[in-house]
């Protein structure tokens, strides 16, 4: 792993002046810290992906298949036909530059190829040459270029330096979504066997075992049991969450990050406590034990293959509807793709909250409800007994995770929940929240160790906004509804804004939740003394 | 370099009619055939491009949501930025197309010591773009007076409105000032802002110069190098009714103007100017965010290889039984 420079050195190195040379003449420079390691061939084999082999981006020879140009050409052609988005976005950009300074990777690196417009031009220049009249006639005058190995290397560099957060799309006058372009770019790279391990390993694990980390069913059960012991220690309430239980009313699916590492685990404990307190008739599944879908960062096909498990399991277990946990891109997949790819879910009922009777008609086709919608409804109907003062040691702010905000519009529900379980809530500046939110810098499969420098660069705008509320209001807790955030934000905070911790929303809920038969709580879920219990 | 190429190209486009219609006197070629050809290329090209986009599938519903989703009734939905109905989507598109709403949101990022990032509102691009597009639109509509007889009232009104200041004879049009200023701004922005200069292609400068040349030739014709309007109208009406006549005595400046317009028409369908059509087709804007409410069909949705529950259980059955997890097959 590369050495990460100190925060102020890194900040001082940001220079927005573009190089003197035209961008087509500046090759991608692979140095430690700015790229992710290639996929381990064994993961590609599990998924029947092409060209599994050992290689490294810093090598000269990337061991591409012999007819790689033809593969790209055919793949491109196919995708232009399959996706109007791609075709229109290739054609209509006017290079107005409105998107340029909207990308966190550009803001944090100053590298002009991280301006969304230029990131897209990397693909467009090849498109123009192969698929447009002007490109064929006018050659370089039209901004087109030969497809060389250097171009492929550049694609690899910059399509894996985009977290597919869509912030650029919000500001573009035509809604050009560079995330969509990156997704297509990654699909093309995948055809040549150019992928990163931090994406392909989760995909392979998820496909074969059921979740990103490859946690087998019995270990999954052990983890849950272990958490229940902790919950009993803290609250005195004994709970026994069901797994693979047939005939339950609700299937609960959450990202595996929630039961693998802190602070996600506390959020997971929060779900379990909430469901127990409600006496909810639910089950988890060890087969569909992953909500997150790294297929989204790979190809539409991979995404579909992983997502298929959720409906399949709902059907096998005979549940009525599905509840989903706090996860960013999982919700992008559910909201924008699931019903289309793997529906219709006509064997399920329109979701109805059994405690309040609320019918979630906005989920009447997918039959899948977001947990903050569910909990907001519970709070609104006063079903929960809450003591927000238990979170009084926290000054909380909220990070809108990119996908639920810009690919779904889930903005108010989490805020409503937080405000009801915490007394001290402070918003970050307007241009950095809600639909204008900034990425954690590590989305779309980029939250690996070797990419740390770019993660800190890309996360800078988010961290900076947190720093603002830390200075202004003494914020010490950053809440979010995404498992990648819960993994990515803690190192980001430590780097730029020491003193701010990271939490999921349902950890806050669980701390405030007064459970029937609980003993007097001394600590929160993290084992820290509750306010007033420090002595 | 890109600037220079584009400028030279436009100058060449001025010289061609100067020689062709001026020195050589090929009035019918430049007054009738070339414009007609250009119109045909424009129409065919435009329609072809739209159909070509239309031929590609929209497999998924991928609106970029710019506000609160439709959820429970007590949470206020952002009906225009995150529409869940057709009416909302039409509203969103109208705001986008008529008022450039996304550009209106534009901010500018600033990095200062600390490090400290700040985001200032930045509406200049929006203003420049809207000024340019509206004046261009009004100018085109105003020109319909040359292609209609009798002239429909709306065109007359536009003409009056545009000349409302009543300065000079013939009256100065507001749009002429505005479009010149807007074009100058859009051009300067490209050369002055380093990032924009870096991303700008000949294809960005060329249409700016071309339109500028059209505007300038129009202004020259109207105020400085007078040429007979009645003669021009005879010619343009001939074009509109396909009943051609080319009166003598139309100044060469008119042919230059006409040739540049023809060049723009021909260039249009194969260039970024097609954003005029594309803006209507952008799947992140023209679809409602009702994905969880209604099923959307992907025309090429094909089966994929999945790892079934049975295959999975086969692998883990023993451990599952040991852990007390239910299994399908004992
Ligand atoms: S904002 Fe849109 S049109 Fe403008 S440069 Fe970016 S992608 Fe192109
Ligand atoms: S999707 Fe996000 S990361 Fe990618 S170019 Fe746009 S703003 Fe940058």
mmCIF file with all atom_site columns, N, CA and C in Angstrom, chain A residues 312-336:
data_model
loop_
_atom_site.group_PDB
_atom_site.id
_atom_site.type_symbol
_atom_site.label_atom_id
_atom_site.label_alt_id
_atom_site.label_comp_id
_atom_site.label_asym_id
_atom_site.label_entity_id
_atom_site.label_seq_id
_atom_site.pdbx_PDB_ins_code
_atom_site.Cartn_x
_atom_site.Cartn_y
_atom_site.Cartn_z
_atom_site.occupancy
_atom_site.B_iso_or_equiv
_atom_site.pdbx_formal_charge
_atom_site.auth_seq_id
_atom_site.auth_comp_id
_atom_site.auth_asym_id
_atom_site.auth_atom_id
_atom_site.pdbx_PDB_model_num
ATOM 1  N N  . UNK A 1 312 ? -36.578 -14.382 -5.576  1.00 0.00 ? 312 UNK A N  1
ATOM 2  C CA . UNK A 1 312 ? -36.619 -15.847 -5.515  1.00 0.00 ? 312 UNK A CA 1
ATOM 3  C C  . UNK A 1 312 ? -36.822 -16.302 -4.073  1.00 0.00 ? 312 UNK A C  1
ATOM 4  N N  . UNK A 1 313 ? -36.132 -15.644 -3.178  1.00 0.00 ? 313 UNK A N  1
ATOM 5  C CA . UNK A 1 313 ? -36.217 -16.049 -1.781  1.00 0.00 ? 313 UNK A CA 1
ATOM 6  C C  . UNK A 1 313 ? -37.565 -15.627 -1.168  1.00 0.00 ? 313 UNK A C  1
ATOM 7  N N  . UNK A 1 314 ? -38.053 -14.479 -1.575  1.00 0.00 ? 314 UNK A N  1
ATOM 8  C CA . UNK A 1 314 ? -39.368 -14.044 -1.084  1.00 0.00 ? 314 UNK A CA 1
ATOM 9  C C  . UNK A 1 314 ? -40.421 -15.068 -1.479  1.00 0.00 ? 314 UNK A C  1
ATOM 10 N N  . UNK A 1 315 ? -40.273 -15.586 -2.676  1.00 0.00 ? 315 UNK A N  1
ATOM 11 C CA . UNK A 1 315 ? -41.234 -16.562 -3.182  1.00 0.00 ? 315 UNK A CA 1
ATOM 12 C C  . UNK A 1 315 ? -41.093 -17.882 -2.429  1.00 0.00 ? 315 UNK A C  1
ATOM 13 N N  . UNK A 1 316 ? -39.855 -18.341 -2.271  1.00 0.00 ? 316 UNK A N  1
ATOM 14 C CA . UNK A 1 316 ? -39.630 -19.617 -1.607  1.00 0.00 ? 316 UNK A CA 1
ATOM 15 C C  . UNK A 1 316 ? -40.123 -19.577 -0.162  1.00 0.00 ? 316 UNK A C  1
ATOM 16 N N  . UNK A 1 317 ? -39.861 -18.467 0.508   1.00 0.00 ? 317 UNK A N  1
ATOM 17 C CA . UNK A 1 317 ? -40.240 -18.384 1.914   1.00 0.00 ? 317 UNK A CA 1
ATOM 18 C C  . UNK A 1 317 ? -41.719 -18.043 2.091   1.00 0.00 ? 317 UNK A C  1
ATOM 19 N N  . UNK A 1 318 ? -42.339 -17.611 1.005   1.00 0.00 ? 318 UNK A N  1
ATOM 20 C CA . UNK A 1 318 ? -43.770 -17.328 1.069   1.00 0.00 ? 318 UNK A CA 1
ATOM 21 C C  . UNK A 1 318 ? -44.122 -16.081 1.871   1.00 0.00 ? 318 UNK A C  1
ATOM 22 N N  . UNK A 1 319 ? -43.249 -15.072 1.849   1.00 0.00 ? 319 UNK A N  1
ATOM 23 C CA . UNK A 1 319 ? -43.545 -13.847 2.592   1.00 0.00 ? 319 UNK A CA 1
ATOM 24 C C  . UNK A 1 319 ? -44.555 -13.004 1.819   1.00 0.00 ? 319 UNK A C  1
ATOM 25 N N  . UNK A 1 320 ? -45.056 -11.943 2.479   1.00 0.00 ? 320 UNK A N  1
ATOM 26 C CA . UNK A 1 320 ? -46.015 -11.065 1.801   1.00 0.00 ? 320 UNK A CA 1
ATOM 27 C C  . UNK A 1 320 ? -45.338 -9.868  1.151   1.00 0.00 ? 320 UNK A C  1
ATOM 28 N N  . UNK A 1 321 ? -44.323 -9.346  1.802   1.00 0.00 ? 321 UNK A N  1
ATOM 29 C CA . UNK A 1 321 ? -43.590 -8.219  1.205   1.00 0.00 ? 321 UNK A CA 1
ATOM 30 C C  . UNK A 1 321 ? -42.189 -8.140  1.783   1.00 0.00 ? 321 UNK A C  1
ATOM 31 N N  . UNK A 1 322 ? -41.406 -7.180  1.243   1.00 0.00 ? 322 UNK A N  1
ATOM 32 C CA . UNK A 1 322 ? -39.978 -7.136  1.575   1.00 0.00 ? 322 UNK A CA 1
ATOM 33 C C  . UNK A 1 322 ? -39.625 -5.780  2.182   1.00 0.00 ? 322 UNK A C  1
ATOM 34 N N  . UNK A 1 323 ? -38.827 -5.854  3.214   1.00 0.00 ? 323 UNK A N  1
ATOM 35 C CA . UNK A 1 323 ? -38.341 -4.637  3.860   1.00 0.00 ? 323 UNK A CA 1
ATOM 36 C C  . UNK A 1 323 ? -36.838 -4.587  3.625   1.00 0.00 ? 323 UNK A C  1
ATOM 37 N N  . UNK A 1 324 ? -36.328 -3.407  3.282   1.00 0.00 ? 324 UNK A N  1
ATOM 38 C CA . UNK A 1 324 ? -34.904 -3.303  2.978   1.00 0.00 ? 324 UNK A CA 1
ATOM 39 C C  . UNK A 1 324 ? -34.187 -2.392  3.948   1.00 0.00 ? 324 UNK A C  1
ATOM 40 N N  . UNK A 1 325 ? -32.967 -2.752  4.289   1.00 0.00 ? 325 UNK A N  1
ATOM 41 C CA . UNK A 1 325 ? -32.186 -1.995  5.262   1.00 0.00 ? 325 UNK A CA 1
ATOM 42 C C  . UNK A 1 325 ? -31.516 -0.762  4.674   1.00 0.00 ? 325 UNK A C  1
ATOM 43 N N  . UNK A 1 326 ? -30.628 -0.190  5.462   1.00 0.00 ? 326 UNK A N  1
ATOM 44 C CA . UNK A 1 326 ? -29.962 1.050   5.092   1.00 0.00 ? 326 UNK A CA 1
ATOM 45 C C  . UNK A 1 326 ? -28.794 0.753   4.176   1.00 0.00 ? 326 UNK A C  1
ATOM 46 N N  . UNK A 1 327 ? -28.973 1.040   2.912   1.00 0.00 ? 327 UNK A N  1
ATOM 47 C CA . UNK A 1 327 ? -27.898 0.808   1.956   1.00 0.00 ? 327 UNK A CA 1
ATOM 48 C C  . UNK A 1 327 ? -28.090 1.749   0.787   1.00 0.00 ? 327 UNK A C  1
ATOM 49 N N  . UNK A 1 328 ? -27.000 2.253   0.259   1.00 0.00 ? 328 UNK A N  1
ATOM 50 C CA . UNK A 1 328 ? -27.105 3.220   -0.820  1.00 0.00 ? 328 UNK A CA 1
ATOM 51 C C  . UNK A 1 328 ? -27.451 2.607   -2.152  1.00 0.00 ? 328 UNK A C  1
ATOM 52 N N  . UNK A 1 329 ? -26.491 1.950   -2.754  1.00 0.00 ? 329 UNK A N  1
ATOM 53 C CA . UNK A 1 329 ? -26.726 1.492   -4.123  1.00 0.00 ? 329 UNK A CA 1
ATOM 54 C C  . UNK A 1 329 ? -27.720 0.343   -4.169  1.00 0.00 ? 329 UNK A C  1
ATOM 55 N N  . UNK A 1 330 ? -27.879 -0.375  -3.065  1.00 0.00 ? 330 UNK A N  1
ATOM 56 C CA . UNK A 1 330 ? -28.944 -1.387  -3.016  1.00 0.00 ? 330 UNK A CA 1
ATOM 57 C C  . UNK A 1 330 ? -30.271 -0.739  -3.391  1.00 0.00 ? 330 UNK A C  1
ATOM 58 N N  . UNK A 1 331 ? -30.471 0.468   -2.908  1.00 0.00 ? 331 UNK A N  1
ATOM 59 C CA . UNK A 1 331 ? -31.745 1.126   -3.181  1.00 0.00 ? 331 UNK A CA 1
ATOM 60 C C  . UNK A 1 331 ? -31.813 1.700   -4.572  1.00 0.00 ? 331 UNK A C  1
ATOM 61 N N  . UNK A 1 332 ? -30.671 2.023   -5.123  1.00 0.00 ? 332 UNK A N  1
ATOM 62 C CA . UNK A 1 332 ? -30.703 2.429   -6.528  1.00 0.00 ? 332 UNK A CA 1
ATOM 63 C C  . UNK A 1 332 ? -31.159 1.231   -7.359  1.00 0.00 ? 332 UNK A C  1
ATOM 64 N N  . UNK A 1 333 ? -30.615 0.074   -7.053  1.00 0.00 ? 333 UNK A N  1
ATOM 65 C CA . UNK A 1 333 ? -30.972 -1.116  -7.811  1.00 0.00 ? 333 UNK A CA 1
ATOM 66 C C  . UNK A 1 333 ? -32.455 -1.452  -7.598  1.00 0.00 ? 333 UNK A C  1
ATOM 67 N N  . UNK A 1 334 ? -32.898 -1.363  -6.354  1.00 0.00 ? 334 UNK A N  1
ATOM 68 C CA . UNK A 1 334 ? -34.295 -1.722  -6.100  1.00 0.00 ? 334 UNK A CA 1
ATOM 69 C C  . UNK A 1 334 ? -35.245 -0.729  -6.757  1.00 0.00 ? 334 UNK A C  1
ATOM 70 N N  . UNK A 1 335 ? -34.916 0.560   -6.626  1.00 0.00 ? 335 UNK A N  1
ATOM 71 C CA . UNK A 1 335 ? -35.826 1.563   -7.151  1.00 0.00 ? 335 UNK A CA 1
ATOM 72 C C  . UNK A 1 335 ? -35.819 1.609   -8.679  1.00 0.00 ? 335 UNK A C  1
ATOM 73 N N  . UNK A 1 336 ? -34.640 1.488   -9.280  1.00 0.00 ? 336 UNK A N  1
ATOM 74 C CA . UNK A 1 336 ? -34.596 1.713   -10.725 1.00 0.00 ? 336 UNK A CA 1
ATOM 75 C C  . UNK A 1 336 ? -34.524 0.446   -11.578 1.00 0.00 ? 336 UNK A C  1
#
